[in-house]
Amino acid sequence: MERPFLIRPGARMVCGVAVIQIVDEINPIPGADRIETANILGWKVVVKKGDFKAGAECVYCEIDSVLPEREEFAFLEKVKYRIKTICLRKQISQGICFPLEILNNIPHAHFEWVPSPAGHIPTIFSDSYKGNKELKDWYKELSVGDDITEILGVKKYEIPPHRKALMGNVKGPFPGYVPKTDEMRVQSIPAILDELRGVT
């Protein structure tokens, strides 16, 4: 039986701001008892102690991600759900990561992404689907490198036009009919950086 697509056919898998990634290392923070750093794609992310282990998969959201207004992300309300570079206990943290289980609750899930016994679920989760064992842990079908930006409802932060105007002569927002490139941050490709440095 052919399994349904969890990522839409033809979707780009590596350039999103929310991606399934591997925790490369976990390191302590001097003087900190409740937090530590997770090394993900060369980025240092401050996490709660014990939440992640080296080699585990996670949902990693880059800086300048804007997360949806959901109960799980209520702690980000004061910063308007935008992920920024911060400093905790003198440790720079760039990005944020979550356990894969956070994908079990996607109230806006589109029918292309989440399978169900009937074929596909509606655009919005209904009470009849909550707790459905067929939907639980569906994220295990995903692989490292899969772009889940749209699935999770994450947006890329864009500087508002009125702020751009303060930076120079800006006539308006970027026109929608002009294509934009969608390149990865070079910092997110540590293997390439090592190659350029001559590290094998």
PDB file of C-alpha atoms in Angstrom:
ATOM      1  CA  MET A   1       0.000   0.000   0.000  1.00  0.00           C
ATOM      2  CA  GLU A   2       1.424   3.359  -1.027  1.00  0.00           C
ATOM      3  CA  ARG A   3       1.695   5.660   1.954  1.00  0.00           C
ATOM      4  CA  PRO A   4       0.236   9.178   1.644  1.00  0.00           C
ATOM      5  CA  PHE A   5       2.545  12.137   1.237  1.00  0.00           C
ATOM      6  CA  LEU A   6       3.305  13.929   4.481  1.00  0.00           C
ATOM      7  CA  ILE A   7       5.251  16.570   2.591  1.00  0.00           C
ATOM      8  CA  ARG A   8       3.698  17.790  -0.625  1.00  0.00           C
ATOM      9  CA  PRO A   9       5.308  16.302  -3.766  1.00  0.00           C
ATOM     10  CA  GLY A  10       8.001  18.567  -5.104  1.00  0.00           C
ATOM     11  CA  ALA A  11       8.353  20.548  -1.878  1.00  0.00           C
ATOM     12  CA  ARG A  12      11.831  21.878  -1.139  1.00  0.00           C
ATOM     13  CA  MET A  13      13.361  19.980   1.753  1.00  0.00           C
ATOM     14  CA  VAL A  14      16.193  22.091   3.157  1.00  0.00           C
ATOM     15  CA  CYS A  15      15.571  25.830   2.827  1.00  0.00           C
ATOM     16  CA  GLY A  16      12.706  26.338   5.276  1.00  0.00           C
ATOM     17  CA  VAL A  17      12.989  28.111   8.588  1.00  0.00           C
ATOM     18  CA  ALA A  18      11.574  25.060  10.428  1.00  0.00           C
ATOM     19  CA  VAL A  19      13.314  21.777   9.633  1.00  0.00           C
ATOM     20  CA  ILE A  20      13.752  18.313  11.134  1.00  0.00           C
ATOM     21  CA  GLN A  21      17.364  18.229  12.343  1.00  0.00           C
ATOM     22  CA  ILE A  22      19.781  16.234  14.499  1.00  0.00           C
ATOM     23  CA  VAL A  23      21.147  17.427  17.834  1.00  0.00           C
ATOM     24  CA  ASP A  24      24.888  17.026  17.276  1.00  0.00           C
ATOM     25  CA  GLU A  25      26.075  17.789  20.800  1.00  0.00           C
ATOM     26  CA  ILE A  26      24.818  18.730  24.248  1.00  0.00           C
ATOM     27  CA  ASN A  27      27.104  20.915  26.342  1.00  0.00           C
ATOM     28  CA  PRO A  28      26.798  22.367  29.840  1.00  0.00           C
ATOM     29  CA  ILE A  29      26.663  26.097  30.555  1.00  0.00           C
ATOM     30  CA  PRO A  30      28.982  27.150  33.386  1.00  0.00           C
ATOM     31  CA  GLY A  31      26.992  28.150  36.448  1.00  0.00           C
ATOM     32  CA  ALA A  32      23.660  27.025  34.959  1.00  0.00           C
ATOM     33  CA  ASP A  33      21.733  24.191  36.626  1.00  0.00           C
ATOM     34  CA  ARG A  34      18.561  24.155  34.519  1.00  0.00           C
ATOM     35  CA  ILE A  35      19.738  24.933  31.000  1.00  0.00           C
ATOM     36  CA  GLU A  36      22.376  23.673  28.567  1.00  0.00           C
ATOM     37  CA  THR A  37      23.280  24.144  24.920  1.00  0.00           C
ATOM     38  CA  ALA A  38      22.317  21.975  21.988  1.00  0.00           C
ATOM     39  CA  ASN A  39      24.542  22.149  18.918  1.00  0.00           C
ATOM     40  CA  ILE A  40      22.380  21.948  15.779  1.00  0.00           C
ATOM     41  CA  LEU A  41      23.924  22.531  12.343  1.00  0.00           C
ATOM     42  CA  GLY A  42      26.664  24.519  14.030  1.00  0.00           C
ATOM     43  CA  TRP A  43      24.181  26.787  15.845  1.00  0.00           C
ATOM     44  CA  LYS A  44      24.181  26.950  19.645  1.00  0.00           C
ATOM     45  CA  VAL A  45      20.663  26.746  21.075  1.00  0.00           C
ATOM     46  CA  VAL A  46      19.925  27.076  24.785  1.00  0.00           C
ATOM     47  CA  VAL A  47      17.535  24.319  25.890  1.00  0.00           C
ATOM     48  CA  LYS A  48      16.079  23.027  29.138  1.00  0.00           C
ATOM     49  CA  LYS A  49      18.412  20.539  30.764  1.00  0.00           C
ATOM     50  CA  GLY A  50      17.505  16.942  29.936  1.00  0.00           C
ATOM     51  CA  ASP A  51      15.041  17.778  27.142  1.00  0.00           C
ATOM     52  CA  PHE A  52      17.386  16.644  24.362  1.00  0.00           C
ATOM     53  CA  LYS A  53      20.167  14.119  23.871  1.00  0.00           C
ATOM     54  CA  ALA A  54      23.000  14.053  21.361  1.00  0.00           C
ATOM     55  CA  GLY A  55      21.899  12.195  18.228  1.00  0.00           C
ATOM     56  CA  ALA A  56      18.194  12.841  18.783  1.00  0.00           C
ATOM     57  CA  GLU A  57      15.966  14.373  16.120  1.00  0.00           C
ATOM     58  CA  CYS A  58      14.204  17.657  16.804  1.00  0.00           C
ATOM     59  CA  VAL A  59      12.257  20.467  15.188  1.00  0.00           C
ATOM     60  CA  TYR A  60      14.693  23.346  14.699  1.00  0.00           C
ATOM     61  CA  CYS A  61      13.460  26.860  13.902  1.00  0.00           C
ATOM     62  CA  GLU A  62      16.037  29.374  12.722  1.00  0.00           C
ATOM     63  CA  ILE A  63      16.377  32.936  13.945  1.00  0.00           C
ATOM     64  CA  ASP A  64      13.831  35.259  12.306  1.00  0.00           C
ATOM     65  CA  SER A  65      11.217  32.518  12.387  1.00  0.00           C
ATOM     66  CA  VAL A  66       7.761  33.694  13.444  1.00  0.00           C
ATOM     67  CA  LEU A  67       5.835  30.920  15.162  1.00  0.00           C
ATOM     68  CA  PRO A  68       2.033  30.628  15.062  1.00  0.00           C
ATOM     69  CA  GLU A  69      -0.113  31.898  17.930  1.00  0.00           C
ATOM     70  CA  ARG A  70      -0.678  28.546  19.576  1.00  0.00           C
ATOM     71  CA  GLU A  71      -0.870  27.468  23.198  1.00  0.00           C
ATOM     72  CA  GLU A  72       2.461  25.640  22.942  1.00  0.00           C
ATOM     73  CA  PHE A  73       4.194  28.861  21.958  1.00  0.00           C
ATOM     74  CA  ALA A  74       2.420  31.212  24.398  1.00  0.00           C
ATOM     75  CA  PHE A  75       5.739  31.888  26.141  1.00  0.00           C
ATOM     76  CA  LEU A  76       6.783  33.798  23.001  1.00  0.00           C
ATOM     77  CA  GLU A  77       3.796  36.151  23.050  1.00  0.00           C
ATOM     78  CA  LYS A  78       5.778  39.045  24.555  1.00  0.00           C
ATOM     79  CA  VAL A  79       8.206  38.961  21.619  1.00  0.00           C
ATOM     80  CA  LYS A  80       5.363  38.565  19.093  1.00  0.00           C
ATOM     81  CA  TYR A  81       6.342  34.918  18.490  1.00  0.00           C
ATOM     82  CA  ARG A  82       9.541  35.930  16.686  1.00  0.00           C
ATOM     83  CA  ILE A  83      12.741  33.967  17.277  1.00  0.00           C
ATOM     84  CA  LYS A  84      15.733  36.225  17.827  1.00  0.00           C
ATOM     85  CA  THR A  85      19.328  35.802  18.922  1.00  0.00           C
ATOM     86  CA  ILE A  86      19.354  36.034  22.725  1.00  0.00           C
ATOM     87  CA  CYS A  87      21.888  35.663  25.524  1.00  0.00           C
ATOM     88  CA  LEU A  88      21.195  33.489  28.571  1.00  0.00           C
ATOM     89  CA  ARG A  89      23.806  33.084  31.295  1.00  0.00           C
ATOM     90  CA  LYS A  90      26.362  34.671  28.965  1.00  0.00           C
ATOM     91  CA  GLN A  91      25.580  32.028  26.345  1.00  0.00           C
ATOM     92  CA  ILE A  92      24.413  33.121  22.882  1.00  0.00           C
ATOM     93  CA  SER A  93      21.349  31.187  21.687  1.00  0.00           C
ATOM     94  CA  GLN A  94      20.427  31.286  17.994  1.00  0.00           C
ATOM     95  CA  GLY A  95      17.158  29.644  17.101  1.00  0.00           C
ATOM     96  CA  ILE A  96      14.837  27.378  19.055  1.00  0.00           C
ATOM     97  CA  CYS A  97      14.184  23.653  19.017  1.00  0.00           C
ATOM     98  CA  PHE A  98      11.317  21.437  20.080  1.00  0.00           C
ATOM     99  CA  PRO A  99      10.806  17.690  20.516  1.00  0.00           C
ATOM    100  CA  LEU A 100       9.200  16.018  17.499  1.00  0.00           C
ATOM    101  CA  GLU A 101       6.115  15.307  19.602  1.00  0.00           C
ATOM    102  CA  ILE A 102       5.048  18.918  19.162  1.00  0.00           C
ATOM    103  CA  LEU A 103       3.919  17.904  15.672  1.00  0.00           C
ATOM    104  CA  ASN A 104       1.191  15.725  17.191  1.00  0.00           C
ATOM    105  CA  ASN A 105      -0.946  18.835  17.674  1.00  0.00           C
ATOM    106  CA  ILE A 106      -1.438  20.739  14.425  1.00  0.00           C
ATOM    107  CA  PRO A 107      -4.857  22.424  14.488  1.00  0.00           C
ATOM    108  CA  HIS A 108      -4.347  23.974  11.057  1.00  0.00           C
ATOM    109  CA  ALA A 109      -3.031  20.841   9.327  1.00  0.00           C
ATOM    110  CA  HIS A 110      -3.746  20.626   5.604  1.00  0.00           C
ATOM    111  CA  PHE A 111      -5.146  17.468   4.080  1.00  0.00           C
ATOM    112  CA  GLU A 112      -2.029  16.866   1.965  1.00  0.00           C
ATOM    113  CA  TRP A 113       0.126  16.363   5.034  1.00  0.00           C
ATOM    114  CA  VAL A 114      -1.641  14.267   7.640  1.00  0.00           C
ATOM    115  CA  PRO A 115      -3.054  10.794   6.865  1.00  0.00           C
ATOM    116  CA  SER A 116      -6.143   9.329   8.497  1.00  0.00           C
ATOM    117  CA  PRO A 117      -8.165   6.073   8.276  1.00  0.00           C
ATOM    118  CA  ALA A 118     -10.611   7.819   5.936  1.00  0.00           C
ATOM    119  CA  GLY A 119      -7.822   8.969   3.638  1.00  0.00           C
ATOM    120  CA  HIS A 120      -7.255  12.510   4.853  1.00  0.00           C
ATOM    121  CA  ILE A 121      -8.482  14.694   7.664  1.00  0.00           C
ATOM    122  CA  PRO A 122     -10.229  18.043   7.251  1.00  0.00           C
ATOM    123  CA  THR A 123      -8.277  21.288   7.065  1.00  0.00           C
ATOM    124  CA  ILE A 124      -8.987  21.884  10.759  1.00  0.00           C
ATOM    125  CA  PHE A 125      -8.738  19.190  13.424  1.00  0.00           C
ATOM    126  CA  SER A 126     -12.199  18.354  14.781  1.00  0.00           C
ATOM    127  CA  ASP A 127     -12.961  16.882  18.209  1.00  0.00           C
ATOM    128  CA  SER A 128     -13.606  13.511  16.585  1.00  0.00           C
ATOM    129  CA  TYR A 129      -9.989  13.335  15.432  1.00  0.00           C
ATOM    130  CA  LYS A 130      -8.361  14.362  18.699  1.00  0.00           C
ATOM    131  CA  GLY A 131      -6.836  11.290  20.290  1.00  0.00           C
ATOM    132  CA  ASN A 132      -7.180   9.268  17.093  1.00  0.00           C
ATOM    133  CA  LYS A 133      -4.450   6.630  17.384  1.00  0.00           C
ATOM    134  CA  GLU A 134      -3.965   6.634  13.616  1.00  0.00           C
ATOM    135  CA  LEU A 135      -2.832  10.260  13.818  1.00  0.00           C
ATOM    136  CA  LYS A 136      -0.625   9.959  16.877  1.00  0.00           C
ATOM    137  CA  ASP A 137       3.096   9.996  16.113  1.00  0.00           C
ATOM    138  CA  TRP A 138       2.523  10.553  12.379  1.00  0.00           C
ATOM    139  CA  TYR A 139       5.692  12.680  12.416  1.00  0.00           C
ATOM    140  CA  LYS A 140       7.749   9.489  12.580  1.00  0.00           C
ATOM    141  CA  GLU A 141       7.238   9.272   8.821  1.00  0.00           C
ATOM    142  CA  LEU A 142       9.357  12.410   8.428  1.00  0.00           C
ATOM    143  CA  SER A 143      13.117  12.378   7.840  1.00  0.00           C
ATOM    144  CA  VAL A 144      16.043  14.555   8.852  1.00  0.00           C
ATOM    145  CA  GLY A 145      16.205  17.541   6.524  1.00  0.00           C
ATOM    146  CA  ASP A 146      12.462  17.651   5.796  1.00  0.00           C
ATOM    147  CA  ASP A 147      11.113  21.181   5.592  1.00  0.00           C
ATOM    148  CA  ILE A 148       8.117  21.497   7.937  1.00  0.00           C
ATOM    149  CA  THR A 149       7.810  25.283   7.815  1.00  0.00           C
ATOM    150  CA  GLU A 150       4.297  25.222   6.362  1.00  0.00           C
ATOM    151  CA  ILE A 151       3.175  22.168   8.311  1.00  0.00           C
ATOM    152  CA  LEU A 152       4.024  23.856  11.611  1.00  0.00           C
ATOM    153  CA  GLY A 153       2.642  27.196  10.452  1.00  0.00           C
ATOM    154  CA  VAL A 154       5.970  29.048  10.791  1.00  0.00           C
ATOM    155  CA  LYS A 155       6.608  32.234   8.812  1.00  0.00           C
ATOM    156  CA  LYS A 156       9.802  34.039   7.847  1.00  0.00           C
ATOM    157  CA  TYR A 157      10.068  37.455   9.507  1.00  0.00           C
ATOM    158  CA  GLU A 158       9.876  40.327   7.042  1.00  0.00           C
ATOM    159  CA  ILE A 159      10.818  43.883   7.979  1.00  0.00           C
ATOM    160  CA  PRO A 160       7.622  46.001   7.929  1.00  0.00           C
ATOM    161  CA  PRO A 161       7.496  48.603   5.112  1.00  0.00           C
ATOM    162  CA  HIS A 162       7.369  51.526   7.565  1.00  0.00           C
ATOM    163  CA  ARG A 163      10.637  50.353   9.142  1.00  0.00           C
ATOM    164  CA  LYS A 164      12.244  49.816   5.757  1.00  0.00           C
ATOM    165  CA  ALA A 165      11.372  53.414   4.937  1.00  0.00           C
ATOM    166  CA  LEU A 166      13.601  54.526   7.809  1.00  0.00           C
ATOM    167  CA  MET A 167      16.522  52.699   6.195  1.00  0.00           C
ATOM    168  CA  GLY A 168      16.437  54.594   2.920  1.00  0.00           C
ATOM    169  CA  ASN A 169      14.334  55.397  -0.116  1.00  0.00           C
ATOM    170  CA  VAL A 170      11.822  52.529  -0.134  1.00  0.00           C
ATOM    171  CA  LYS A 171       8.761  52.918  -2.366  1.00  0.00           C
ATOM    172  CA  GLY A 172       6.775  49.998  -0.999  1.00  0.00           C
ATOM    173  CA  PRO A 173       6.780  46.273  -0.158  1.00  0.00           C
ATOM    174  CA  PHE A 174       8.630  43.782  -2.312  1.00  0.00           C
ATOM    175  CA  PRO A 175       6.448  43.066  -5.381  1.00  0.00           C
ATOM    176  CA  GLY A 176       4.848  39.638  -5.295  1.00  0.00           C
ATOM    177  CA  TYR A 177       5.358  39.021  -9.019  1.00  0.00           C
ATOM    178  CA  VAL A 178       9.166  39.154  -8.669  1.00  0.00           C
ATOM    179  CA  PRO A 179      10.643  35.794  -7.572  1.00  0.00           C
ATOM    180  CA  LYS A 180      12.875  35.640  -4.514  1.00  0.00           C
ATOM    181  CA  THR A 181      15.736  33.220  -3.997  1.00  0.00           C
ATOM    182  CA  ASP A 182      15.437  30.858  -1.054  1.00  0.00           C
ATOM    183  CA  GLU A 183      18.987  30.016  -0.098  1.00  0.00           C
ATOM    184  CA  MET A 184      20.154  28.343   3.086  1.00  0.00           C
ATOM    185  CA  ARG A 185      22.223  30.329   5.568  1.00  0.00           C
ATOM    186  CA  VAL A 186      25.839  29.325   5.019  1.00  0.00           C
ATOM    187  CA  GLN A 187      26.150  28.845   8.794  1.00  0.00           C
ATOM    188  CA  SER A 188      23.626  26.024   8.488  1.00  0.00           C
ATOM    189  CA  ILE A 189      25.986  24.010   6.285  1.00  0.00           C
ATOM    190  CA  PRO A 190      28.922  23.327   8.653  1.00  0.00           C
ATOM    191  CA  ALA A 191      30.337  20.620   6.374  1.00  0.00           C
ATOM    192  CA  ILE A 192      30.808  23.208   3.606  1.00  0.00           C
ATOM    193  CA  LEU A 193      32.447  25.611   6.060  1.00  0.00           C
ATOM    194  CA  ASP A 194      34.820  22.870   7.226  1.00  0.00           C
ATOM    195  CA  GLU A 195      35.711  22.122   3.616  1.00  0.00           C
ATOM    196  CA  LEU A 196      36.500  25.779   2.966  1.00  0.00           C
ATOM    197  CA  ARG A 197      38.660  25.849   6.092  1.00  0.00           C
ATOM    198  CA  GLY A 198      40.501  22.760   4.911  1.00  0.00           C
ATOM    199  CA  VAL A 199      39.096  20.608   7.722  1.00  0.00           C
ATOM    200  CA  THR A 200      38.337  17.022   6.684  1.00  0.00           C
TER     201      THR A 200
END
